[in-house]
Coordinates of C-alpha atoms and ligand atoms in Angstrom, one line a residue:
M1 CA -34.1 -23.8 -19.1
I2 CA -34.1 -20.0 -18.3
T3 CA -31.1 -17.8 -19.1
S4 CA -30.3 -14.2 -17.6
T5 CA -31.7 -11.4 -19.4
M6 CA -29.1 -9.0 -18.3
Q7 CA -26.3 -7.4 -20.2
D8 CA -23.9 -9.6 -18.8
D9 CA -21.3 -9.0 -21.5
F10 CA -21.2 -5.3 -20.7
P11 CA -17.5 -4.7 -20.1
L12 CA -16.3 -3.5 -16.6
T13 CA -13.6 -1.3 -17.9
V14 CA -11.3 1.5 -16.7
T15 CA -12.9 3.5 -19.5
A16 CA -16.3 3.1 -17.8
I17 CA -14.8 4.6 -14.8
L18 CA -13.2 7.4 -16.3
E19 CA -16.5 8.4 -18.4
H20 CA -18.4 8.0 -15.3
G21 CA -16.0 10.4 -13.4
T22 CA -16.0 12.8 -16.3
R23 CA -19.5 13.2 -17.2
V24 CA -21.1 12.6 -13.7
F25 CA -18.5 14.2 -11.6
G26 CA -17.0 16.7 -13.9
D27 CA -16.5 19.4 -11.3
S28 CA -14.8 17.3 -8.7
Q29 CA -11.2 18.3 -8.3
C30 CA -7.7 16.7 -8.4
V31 CA -5.8 19.1 -6.1
T32 CA -1.8 18.6 -6.4
W33 CA 0.3 20.2 -3.6
T34 CA 3.1 22.6 -4.6
G35 CA 4.5 22.8 -0.9
G36 CA 3.8 26.4 -0.4
A37 CA 2.6 28.4 -3.4
E38 CA -1.1 27.8 -4.5
P39 CA -1.8 24.1 -5.3
R40 CA -2.3 23.0 -8.9
R41 CA -6.2 22.2 -9.4
A42 CA -7.7 20.5 -12.3
N43 CA -11.3 19.1 -12.3
Y44 CA -12.3 15.6 -13.6
S45 CA -13.5 16.9 -17.0
T46 CA -10.1 18.3 -17.5
I47 CA -8.3 15.2 -16.2
G48 CA -10.4 13.2 -18.9
R49 CA -9.4 15.6 -21.9
N50 CA -5.9 15.3 -20.9
A51 CA -6.1 11.4 -20.6
R52 CA -7.4 11.6 -24.2
R53 CA -4.6 13.9 -25.3
L54 CA -2.0 11.9 -23.6
A55 CA -3.3 8.6 -25.2
S56 CA -3.3 10.1 -28.6
V57 CA 0.3 11.1 -28.4
L58 CA 1.4 7.8 -26.6
A59 CA -0.3 6.0 -29.8
E60 CA 1.9 8.4 -32.0
L61 CA 5.0 7.3 -30.2
G62 CA 3.9 3.9 -31.0
V63 CA 2.1 2.3 -27.9
G64 CA -0.5 -0.3 -29.1
P65 CA -2.8 -2.7 -27.3
G66 CA -0.9 -4.4 -24.5
D67 CA 2.2 -2.5 -24.7
R68 CA 3.6 -1.5 -21.2
V69 CA 3.8 2.1 -20.3
G70 CA 5.9 2.8 -17.2
T71 CA 5.4 5.7 -14.8
F72 CA 8.2 6.9 -12.6
C73 CA 6.3 9.5 -10.6
W74 CA 4.8 11.1 -7.7
N75 CA 1.3 11.2 -6.7
S76 CA 0.1 14.1 -9.1
Q77 CA -2.4 15.2 -11.5
E78 CA -0.2 14.1 -14.3
H79 CA 0.1 10.6 -12.9
L80 CA -3.6 10.4 -12.4
E81 CA -3.8 11.2 -16.1
A82 CA -1.5 8.5 -16.9
Y83 CA -3.7 6.2 -14.8
Y84 CA -6.7 6.8 -17.1
A85 CA -5.0 7.3 -20.4
V86 CA -2.9 4.1 -20.6
P87 CA -5.6 1.6 -19.5
C88 CA -8.3 3.2 -21.5
M89 CA -6.2 3.2 -24.9
G90 CA -5.8 -0.6 -24.2
A91 CA -2.2 -0.3 -23.1
V92 CA -0.8 -1.6 -19.7
L93 CA 0.0 1.0 -16.9
H94 CA 3.3 -0.2 -15.2
T95 CA 3.8 2.0 -11.9
L96 CA 7.3 1.8 -11.0
N97 CA 8.6 2.2 -7.2
I98 CA 10.8 5.4 -7.1
R99 CA 12.5 3.9 -3.8
L100 CA 13.7 0.7 -5.6
P101 CA 17.5 0.1 -5.4
A102 CA 18.8 0.6 -9.1
G103 CA 19.4 -3.1 -10.0
Q104 CA 15.8 -4.0 -9.2
L105 CA 14.3 -1.0 -10.8
A106 CA 16.2 -1.8 -14.1
H107 CA 15.1 -5.6 -13.7
I108 CA 11.3 -4.6 -13.4
I109 CA 11.5 -2.4 -16.3
N110 CA 13.1 -4.9 -18.3
H111 CA 11.0 -7.9 -17.0
G112 CA 7.5 -5.7 -17.6
E113 CA 9.1 -4.9 -21.2
D114 CA 8.1 -1.3 -20.7
K115 CA 8.0 0.9 -24.1
V116 CA 7.5 4.3 -22.8
V117 CA 8.5 5.7 -19.5
L118 CA 6.9 8.8 -18.3
V119 CA 9.2 10.2 -15.7
D120 CA 8.8 13.2 -13.0
G121 CA 11.6 16.0 -13.9
T122 CA 12.5 15.8 -10.2
L123 CA 13.2 11.9 -10.4
L124 CA 15.5 12.0 -13.5
P125 CA 18.6 11.5 -11.7
L126 CA 17.3 8.2 -10.1
L127 CA 16.1 6.8 -13.6
G128 CA 19.1 8.1 -15.3
A129 CA 21.3 6.0 -13.0
V130 CA 19.6 2.8 -14.6
A131 CA 18.9 4.3 -18.4
S132 CA 21.8 2.3 -19.7
Q133 CA 20.7 -0.9 -18.4
L134 CA 17.0 -0.4 -20.0
R135 CA 16.3 -2.9 -23.0
T136 CA 12.9 -2.2 -24.3
V137 CA 12.4 1.5 -23.4
E138 CA 12.0 3.4 -26.8
A139 CA 10.9 6.7 -25.4
F140 CA 10.8 8.8 -22.3
V141 CA 8.2 11.3 -21.4
V142 CA 9.4 13.9 -18.8
V143 CA 6.8 15.5 -16.6
G144 CA 7.8 19.1 -15.5
A145 CA 11.2 20.5 -15.8
G146 CA 14.7 18.8 -15.2
D147 CA 17.7 17.7 -17.1
A148 CA 16.9 14.8 -19.5
S149 CA 20.6 14.3 -20.5
V150 CA 20.8 11.6 -18.1
L151 CA 18.4 9.5 -19.8
G152 CA 21.2 8.8 -22.6
N153 CA 20.1 8.4 -26.6
V154 CA 16.6 7.5 -26.0
A155 CA 13.9 9.8 -27.6
V156 CA 12.9 12.2 -24.9
H157 CA 9.8 14.2 -25.2
R158 CA 8.0 16.8 -22.8
Y159 CA 4.8 16.1 -21.1
D160 CA 3.4 19.5 -21.6
E161 CA 4.4 19.9 -25.2
L162 CA 3.0 16.3 -26.1
L163 CA -0.2 17.3 -24.4
A164 CA -0.6 20.6 -26.2
R165 CA -0.5 18.9 -29.5
G166 CA -2.7 15.9 -28.4
N167 CA -6.3 15.2 -29.5
K168 CA -8.6 15.9 -26.8
F169 CA -11.3 13.9 -29.0
F170 CA -9.3 10.8 -29.0
D171 CA -11.7 7.7 -29.3
W172 CA -11.2 5.2 -26.7
P173 CA -11.3 1.7 -28.2
D174 CA -13.8 -1.1 -27.0
L175 CA -11.9 -3.3 -24.5
D176 CA -12.5 -6.6 -23.3
E177 CA -12.9 -6.6 -19.5
R178 CA -10.4 -9.2 -19.1
A179 CA -7.7 -7.4 -21.0
P180 CA -4.8 -6.4 -18.8
A181 CA -5.1 -2.7 -17.5
A182 CA -2.2 -2.3 -15.1
M183 CA 0.9 -4.2 -13.5
C184 CA 2.7 -3.7 -10.3
Y185 CA 5.5 -5.5 -8.8
T186 CA 5.6 -6.6 -5.1
S187 CA 7.9 -4.3 -3.1
G188 CA 9.9 -7.5 -2.2
T189 CA 10.0 -7.2 1.6
T190 CA 10.3 -11.0 1.6
G191 CA 12.0 -12.0 -1.6
D192 CA 12.4 -10.8 -5.0
P193 CA 9.7 -8.3 -6.5
K194 CA 7.1 -10.1 -8.6
G195 CA 4.6 -8.7 -11.3
V196 CA 0.9 -8.9 -10.7
V197 CA -1.2 -7.8 -13.7
Y198 CA -4.7 -6.3 -12.9
S199 CA -7.4 -6.6 -15.5
H200 CA -9.9 -4.1 -16.1
R201 CA -12.5 -6.0 -14.6
S202 CA -10.6 -6.5 -11.3
T203 CA -9.9 -2.8 -11.2
F204 CA -13.5 -1.9 -11.6
L205 CA -15.0 -4.4 -9.1
H206 CA -12.0 -3.6 -6.7
A207 CA -12.6 0.1 -7.0
L208 CA -16.6 -0.6 -6.1
G209 CA -15.6 -2.7 -3.4
T210 CA -13.4 0.3 -1.7
L211 CA -16.5 2.5 -1.9
S212 CA -18.7 0.1 -0.1
N213 CA -19.4 1.4 3.4
N214 CA -17.6 -1.5 5.2
C215 CA -14.4 0.0 3.3
T216 CA -14.2 4.1 3.0
G217 CA -17.7 4.9 2.2
A218 CA -16.3 7.7 -0.1
R219 CA -18.5 10.0 -1.9
E220 CA -18.7 13.4 -3.4
S221 CA -18.4 15.4 -0.4
D222 CA -15.1 13.6 0.3
R223 CA -11.6 14.8 -0.4
M224 CA -9.3 11.9 -0.3
L225 CA -5.4 12.6 0.4
T226 CA -3.8 9.7 -1.4
I227 CA -0.6 9.4 0.8
V228 CA -0.1 5.8 -0.4
P229 CA 2.1 6.1 -3.4
M230 CA 0.5 5.6 -6.8
F231 CA 3.7 3.7 -7.7
H232 CA 2.3 0.9 -5.3
V233 CA -0.7 -1.1 -5.7
N234 CA -2.8 1.4 -7.3
A235 CA -2.7 3.6 -4.4
W236 CA -5.1 1.2 -2.9
G237 CA -7.5 2.1 -5.6
I238 CA -8.2 5.5 -4.4
P239 CA -7.6 7.2 -8.0
Y240 CA -10.3 4.9 -9.5
G241 CA -12.5 4.9 -6.5
A242 CA -12.5 8.8 -6.7
F243 CA -14.0 8.8 -10.2
L244 CA -16.7 6.3 -9.4
S245 CA -17.7 8.3 -6.3
G246 CA -16.9 11.8 -7.2
A247 CA -14.7 12.3 -4.4
S248 CA -12.1 14.9 -4.9
L249 CA -8.5 13.9 -4.8
H250 CA -5.6 15.4 -2.9
M251 CA -2.0 14.6 -4.6
P252 CA 1.0 15.3 -2.2
G253 CA 3.4 15.3 -5.0
P254 CA 6.9 15.0 -3.9
H255 CA 5.8 16.8 -0.6
M256 CA 5.5 13.6 1.4
T257 CA 6.9 14.5 4.9
P258 CA 4.7 13.9 7.8
A259 CA 5.0 18.0 8.2
A260 CA 4.2 18.7 4.7
L261 CA 1.2 16.2 4.6
V262 CA -0.4 18.1 7.7
D263 CA 0.0 21.4 5.8
F264 CA -1.8 19.7 3.0
I265 CA -4.6 18.5 5.2
E266 CA -5.1 21.6 7.3
A267 CA -5.1 23.7 4.0
E268 CA -7.4 21.6 1.8
R269 CA -9.5 20.1 4.7
S270 CA -9.1 16.3 3.6
T271 CA -11.7 14.1 4.9
L272 CA -10.3 10.6 4.2
A273 CA -6.6 9.7 4.4
S274 CA -4.8 6.3 3.7
A275 CA -1.1 5.8 4.9
V276 CA 1.1 3.1 6.2
P277 CA 1.6 3.1 9.8
T278 CA 4.9 4.7 9.8
I279 CA 3.3 7.9 8.3
W280 CA 0.9 8.0 11.0
A281 CA 3.5 7.7 13.6
G282 CA 5.4 10.6 11.9
I283 CA 2.3 12.8 11.6
L284 CA 1.8 12.3 15.5
Q285 CA 5.2 13.5 16.0
V286 CA 4.4 16.6 14.2
G287 CA 1.7 17.1 16.7
E288 CA 4.0 17.1 19.3
Q289 CA 5.9 19.9 17.9
R290 CA 3.3 22.0 17.0
E291 CA -0.7 22.4 17.2
I292 CA -2.0 20.7 14.5
D293 CA -5.8 20.4 13.0
L294 CA -7.1 17.4 11.7
S295 CA -10.6 17.9 12.4
S296 CA -11.6 17.8 8.7
I297 CA -10.5 14.1 8.9
R298 CA -13.7 11.8 9.0
M299 CA -12.0 8.6 8.8
A300 CA -8.4 7.6 8.2
T301 CA -6.9 4.3 7.3
S302 CA -3.9 2.4 8.0
G303 CA -2.6 -0.7 6.3
G304 CA 0.4 -2.5 4.9
A305 CA 1.7 -3.5 8.1
A306 CA 0.5 -3.6 11.6
I307 CA -0.3 -0.3 13.2
P308 CA 0.8 0.0 17.1
R309 CA -2.1 0.5 19.4
V310 CA -0.6 3.7 20.9
V311 CA -0.6 5.0 17.8
M312 CA -4.5 4.6 17.1
E313 CA -5.3 5.5 20.5
A314 CA -3.2 9.0 20.3
F315 CA -4.9 10.0 17.2
Q316 CA -8.3 9.2 18.7
R317 CA -7.4 11.2 21.9
R318 CA -5.4 14.0 20.6
H319 CA -7.0 14.7 17.1
G320 CA -10.4 12.9 17.3
V321 CA -9.3 10.8 14.5
T322 CA -10.5 7.4 14.0
I323 CA -8.0 5.1 12.2
V324 CA -9.5 2.1 10.7
Q325 CA -6.9 -0.7 10.0
G326 CA -7.1 -2.6 6.7
W327 CA -5.1 -5.4 5.2
G328 CA -4.2 -6.2 1.8
M329 CA -1.1 -6.8 -0.6
T330 CA 0.0 -6.2 -4.2
E331 CA -1.5 -9.4 -5.2
T332 CA -4.9 -8.5 -3.8
S333 CA -5.5 -5.1 -5.5
P334 CA -4.8 -4.5 -2.6
V335 CA -7.9 -4.2 -0.4
G336 CA -8.9 -7.4 1.4
G337 CA -10.9 -5.9 4.2
L338 CA -11.2 -3.2 7.0
A339 CA -11.7 -3.7 10.7
H340 CA -14.7 -1.5 11.2
P341 CA -16.2 -2.3 14.6
P342 CA -19.4 -4.1 14.6
A343 CA -22.8 -2.7 14.6
G344 CA -23.5 -1.0 18.1
V345 CA -19.9 -0.4 19.2
D346 CA -18.8 3.2 19.1
P347 CA -15.6 3.2 17.0
A348 CA -14.1 5.8 19.3
S349 CA -14.3 3.7 22.4
E350 CA -11.9 1.4 23.8
E351 CA -14.0 -1.4 22.7
G352 CA -14.0 0.2 19.3
L353 CA -10.2 0.3 19.4
D354 CA -9.9 -3.5 20.2
W355 CA -11.9 -4.3 16.9
R356 CA -9.8 -1.7 15.0
M357 CA -6.7 -3.4 16.1
K358 CA -7.9 -6.6 14.0
S359 CA -6.4 -6.4 10.8
G360 CA -9.5 -6.3 8.7
R361 CA -13.0 -7.6 8.3
L362 CA -13.4 -9.5 4.9
L363 CA -14.9 -7.3 2.2
A364 CA -17.7 -8.8 0.1
G365 CA -15.9 -10.3 -3.0
V366 CA -13.0 -11.7 -1.1
Q367 CA -13.0 -15.2 0.3
M368 CA -10.6 -16.0 3.0
R369 CA -9.5 -19.2 4.6
I370 CA -6.8 -20.5 7.1
V371 CA -5.0 -23.7 6.7
D372 CA -2.5 -25.7 8.6
D373 CA 1.0 -27.0 7.5
S374 CA -1.1 -30.0 5.9
G375 CA -3.2 -27.8 4.0
A376 CA -6.2 -28.7 6.0
E377 CA -8.9 -25.9 6.7
L378 CA -8.8 -24.4 10.2
P379 CA -11.9 -23.2 11.8
W380 CA -13.0 -19.5 12.0
D381 CA -13.0 -19.5 15.8
G382 CA -10.7 -16.4 16.4
V383 CA -8.2 -18.7 17.9
A384 CA -6.8 -21.4 15.5
V385 CA -3.7 -19.9 13.7
G386 CA -2.6 -21.0 10.0
E387 CA -1.6 -19.5 6.8
I388 CA -4.3 -17.4 5.2
E389 CA -5.3 -18.1 2.0
V390 CA -7.5 -15.8 -0.3
R391 CA -9.5 -15.9 -3.8
G392 CA -11.6 -13.4 -5.5
P393 CA -12.5 -11.5 -8.6
W394 CA -9.3 -8.9 -7.5
I395 CA -6.9 -11.4 -6.3
T396 CA -4.2 -12.6 -8.5
S397 CA -4.2 -16.0 -10.0
A398 CA -0.4 -16.0 -11.3
Y399 CA 2.5 -13.8 -11.4
H400 CA 3.8 -12.1 -14.7
R401 CA 6.2 -14.6 -16.5
D402 CA 6.9 -16.1 -13.4
P403 CA 5.0 -19.2 -12.6
A404 CA 5.6 -19.6 -9.0
P405 CA 3.2 -22.7 -8.3
E406 CA 4.3 -22.6 -4.6
K407 CA 2.1 -19.4 -4.2
F408 CA -1.1 -21.0 -5.2
D409 CA -3.3 -23.7 -3.6
H410 CA -6.0 -25.2 -5.6
G411 CA -7.1 -21.7 -6.8
W412 CA -6.3 -20.1 -3.5
L413 CA -3.6 -17.3 -3.2
R414 CA -1.2 -18.4 -0.3
T415 CA -0.7 -14.9 1.3
G416 CA 2.5 -15.9 3.4
D417 CA 0.6 -14.2 6.3
I418 CA 0.0 -16.1 9.4
G419 CA -3.5 -15.5 11.4
C420 CA -6.7 -16.4 12.7
I421 CA -10.4 -15.5 11.6
D422 CA -13.2 -15.1 14.1
P423 CA -16.6 -16.3 13.5
H424 CA -17.8 -12.9 11.8
G425 CA -15.0 -12.7 9.3
Y426 CA -12.6 -10.4 11.4
F427 CA -8.8 -11.6 10.9
L428 CA -5.9 -10.9 12.6
I429 CA -2.4 -11.2 11.1
T430 CA -0.1 -12.3 13.8
D431 CA 2.9 -12.6 11.5
R432 CA 4.3 -13.1 8.2
A433 CA 5.5 -16.7 7.9
K434 CA 9.2 -15.5 7.2
D435 CA 9.0 -13.4 10.6
V436 CA 7.3 -15.5 12.9
I437 CA 9.6 -16.8 15.7
K438 CA 9.7 -20.5 16.2
S439 CA 10.6 -21.0 19.7
G440 CA 10.7 -24.5 21.4
G441 CA 8.0 -25.8 18.9
E442 CA 5.8 -22.8 19.8
W443 CA 5.4 -19.6 17.4
I444 CA 6.0 -16.1 19.0
S445 CA 4.3 -13.3 17.1
S446 CA 6.8 -10.6 16.4
V447 CA 3.9 -8.2 15.6
E448 CA 2.4 -8.7 18.9
L449 CA 5.6 -7.8 20.9
E450 CA 6.3 -5.0 18.5
N451 CA 3.0 -3.5 19.3
L452 CA 3.1 -3.8 23.0
L453 CA 6.6 -2.6 23.3
A454 CA 5.6 0.6 21.1
G455 CA 3.5 1.7 23.9
A456 CA 6.4 1.2 26.7
P457 CA 7.8 4.3 28.0
H458 CA 10.8 5.9 26.2
V459 CA 10.3 3.7 23.1
Q460 CA 10.1 5.5 19.7
E461 CA 9.8 2.3 17.2
V462 CA 10.7 -1.2 17.8
A463 CA 11.1 -4.2 15.3
V464 CA 11.4 -7.8 16.7
I465 CA 13.3 -10.5 14.7
G466 CA 14.1 -14.1 15.4
I467 CA 17.7 -15.2 15.8
P468 CA 19.2 -18.5 15.9
D469 CA 19.3 -20.1 19.3
E470 CA 20.8 -23.8 19.9
K471 CA 18.5 -24.6 22.8
W472 CA 15.2 -23.1 21.5
T473 CA 16.0 -23.0 17.5
E474 CA 15.1 -19.4 17.6
R475 CA 14.5 -16.5 20.3
P476 CA 13.3 -13.1 19.7
L477 CA 15.6 -10.3 19.6
A478 CA 14.1 -6.8 20.4
C479 CA 15.6 -3.9 18.2
V480 CA 14.5 -0.8 20.1
V481 CA 15.0 3.0 19.2
P482 CA 14.8 5.2 22.2
R483 CA 12.9 8.4 21.8
P484 CA 15.3 11.5 21.2
G485 CA 17.1 12.4 24.4
E486 CA 15.8 9.5 26.6
A487 CA 17.1 6.5 27.7
I488 CA 16.1 2.8 27.6
D489 CA 16.6 -0.2 30.0
P490 CA 16.0 -3.5 28.3
A491 CA 15.3 -5.1 31.9
E492 CA 12.5 -2.4 32.3
L493 CA 11.0 -3.1 29.1
A494 CA 11.0 -7.1 29.8
S495 CA 9.2 -6.3 33.0
F496 CA 6.8 -4.1 31.1
L497 CA 5.9 -7.1 28.8
A498 CA 5.7 -9.5 31.8
G499 CA 2.0 -10.3 32.2
K500 CA 1.0 -9.0 28.9
V501 CA 2.5 -12.1 27.0
A502 CA 3.5 -15.6 28.3
S503 CA 6.5 -15.5 30.2
W504 CA 8.4 -17.4 27.6
Q505 CA 7.6 -15.0 24.8
V506 CA 9.2 -12.2 26.6
P507 CA 12.7 -11.7 24.6
E508 CA 16.1 -11.9 26.5
N509 CA 17.9 -10.3 23.8
W510 CA 17.8 -6.8 23.2
T511 CA 19.6 -4.3 21.1
L512 CA 19.4 -0.2 20.8
V513 CA 19.4 1.1 17.2
D514 CA 19.3 4.4 15.6
E515 CA 16.4 3.6 13.4
V516 CA 14.4 0.6 12.3
P517 CA 15.3 0.2 8.5
K518 CA 12.5 0.4 6.3
T519 CA 11.3 -0.8 2.7
T520 CA 10.9 1.3 0.0
V521 CA 7.2 1.5 1.0
G522 CA 7.9 2.5 4.6
K523 CA 7.7 -1.0 6.3
F524 CA 10.0 -2.5 8.8
D525 CA 12.6 -4.3 6.6
K526 CA 13.6 -7.2 8.9
K527 CA 15.7 -8.6 6.0
V528 CA 18.4 -5.9 7.0
L529 CA 18.2 -6.2 10.7
R530 CA 18.5 -9.9 10.4
A531 CA 21.6 -9.4 8.1
R532 CA 23.0 -6.8 10.5
Y533 CA 22.6 -9.4 13.2
Q534 CA 24.4 -12.0 11.3
A535 CA 27.4 -9.6 10.4
G536 CA 27.7 -8.9 13.9
D537 CA 26.7 -5.1 13.5
L538 CA 24.3 -5.1 16.4
E539 CA 25.3 -5.1 20.0
V540 CA 23.1 -7.3 21.9
L541 CA 22.5 -7.3 25.4
R542 CA 21.3 -10.7 26.8
L543 CA 19.1 -10.5 30.1
G544 CA 18.6 -13.9 32.0
E545 CA 16.3 -16.4 30.2
P546 CA 12.7 -15.7 31.0
Ligands
ADP1 P1 5.4 -6.8 0.3 O1 4.9 -8.1 0.4 O2 6.7 -6.6 -0.7 O3 5.6 -5.8 1.6 P2 2.9 -5.7 -0.3 O4 2.7 -4.3 0.1 O5 2.2 -6.3 -1.0 O6 4.4 -6.0 -0.5 O7 2.8 -6.2 1.2 C1 1.8 -7.0 1.6 C2 1.9 -7.5 2.9 O8 1.9 -6.5 3.9 C3 0.8 -8.6 3.5 O9 1.3 -9.8 3.0 C4 1.1 -8.3 4.8 O10 2.2 -9.2 5.5 C5 1.5 -6.9 5.2 N1 0.4 -6.3 5.8 C6 -0.6 -5.5 5.1 N2 -1.4 -4.8 5.8 C7 -1.3 -5.5 7.0 C8 -2.0 -5.2 8.4 N3 -2.9 -4.5 8.5 N4 -1.3 -5.8 9.5 C9 -0.2 -6.5 9.2 N5 0.5 -6.8 8.2 C10 -0.2 -6.1 6.9

């Protein structure tokens, strides 16, 4: 009989992340962009002291262990302080998506039972619109200026004033690593938002995972631009990874237009940046209007939705920026893997791009499998396509107050994503189960059609949805946004696809739209397109059947 001699009960907590960042990397900086004037700068020691101050006053406001503290904020220094103060005091950080429709916002604050909500002054009107529906909130804390009368009769405090009287020596309690640290609701692209609760342990391990060289490989010399919002899936773990690695943080605040982000990158020389594909496409457009300098970026990551090949190609060719694609979801903390090309392949080469077009390569810690409709496991041969299931220390095993048994399969999370895995753990998401087009007993990948069409002449953007068809059950409808001032001929686009996909996969239904509707986190909102089609709002041009 032998037992481990390690300190296996040493808790992996957000407090340990904070202590490391403030002690070892106390001079690393959080830079908040102000959109013109000098940015605001605070080093990690200051963030640590402010986090203690904030925790001490939240405790005075009655926040105790396990209580939820909502944040309704842009990416900023104060949001970062809350990212540490709330979990480290034993409470639960509930990041609120500032772009949710009012009904859903009220629902998730009530469902999460938030006790206190931190709100950016600039966002007061949005929160004010639902304030009267909130059943559990006892106090608001306003960051910055703004008319707080919209919040009604609930107690309102000002962040700066609270911090000024806060206790910078506040003692962090000892915490169980399995205690909840934060929660986030899914953005509801395919259904109602569901709450995912991250533990201290899952947060710590996920942050470590994101720092490996197979992910961002972030280190002290990096400056990480957090374009992904802190209100959605922990900003992909970047705020925590920064304190573990010493990388500085670039926070855009409300200045989230592609043009403002480019200004920030140019001025502060960001080295790492992560965003959804629509933001990257927007940054490319800025580069079409003026000369831009992205030479400081050593690696960019894209995730949240499939990125068109033309976008990756253009970044490499025009700006020398290598975008690496990653995959994840709210339920997976979110990072499940990044598609770095294998050893010996130059990432910037055409072959490197082929690899980067995969959705990811499994990150150590996450296990993945694909299953068919009967639940049988399919081989990792890069060909067999089925539903992707995952498990691991930063994958959720349940939803907050919502059992949803259909989402789990003997300890594996059913992702709702359809795809294949190759023998070396590279996986490709070919579609979401709800978006895949079922035509004549075969599946058509809407993502593949979108990707190819994004590279066609005169096309700005394109989303493909399935529409009912008497003969084939479903057929693809391509919803195309022409580039400004340019004309689109669907017949030409159909010929463009010929030879690139099987002939029966080429859409015969086409419609021109002004823009593809987007979800609150910037993904294509196909629900809206389907509803518009059903309501007869889309003018469909039908070519002959392929
Ligand atoms: P929601 O499910 O509401 O959109 P999430 O942000 O959690 O909220 O989205 C996770 C989903 O995003 C995944 O299940 C997958 O469908 C999609 N996704 C994430 N990364 C990629 C990627 N690289 N390629 C294709 N789809 C992706």
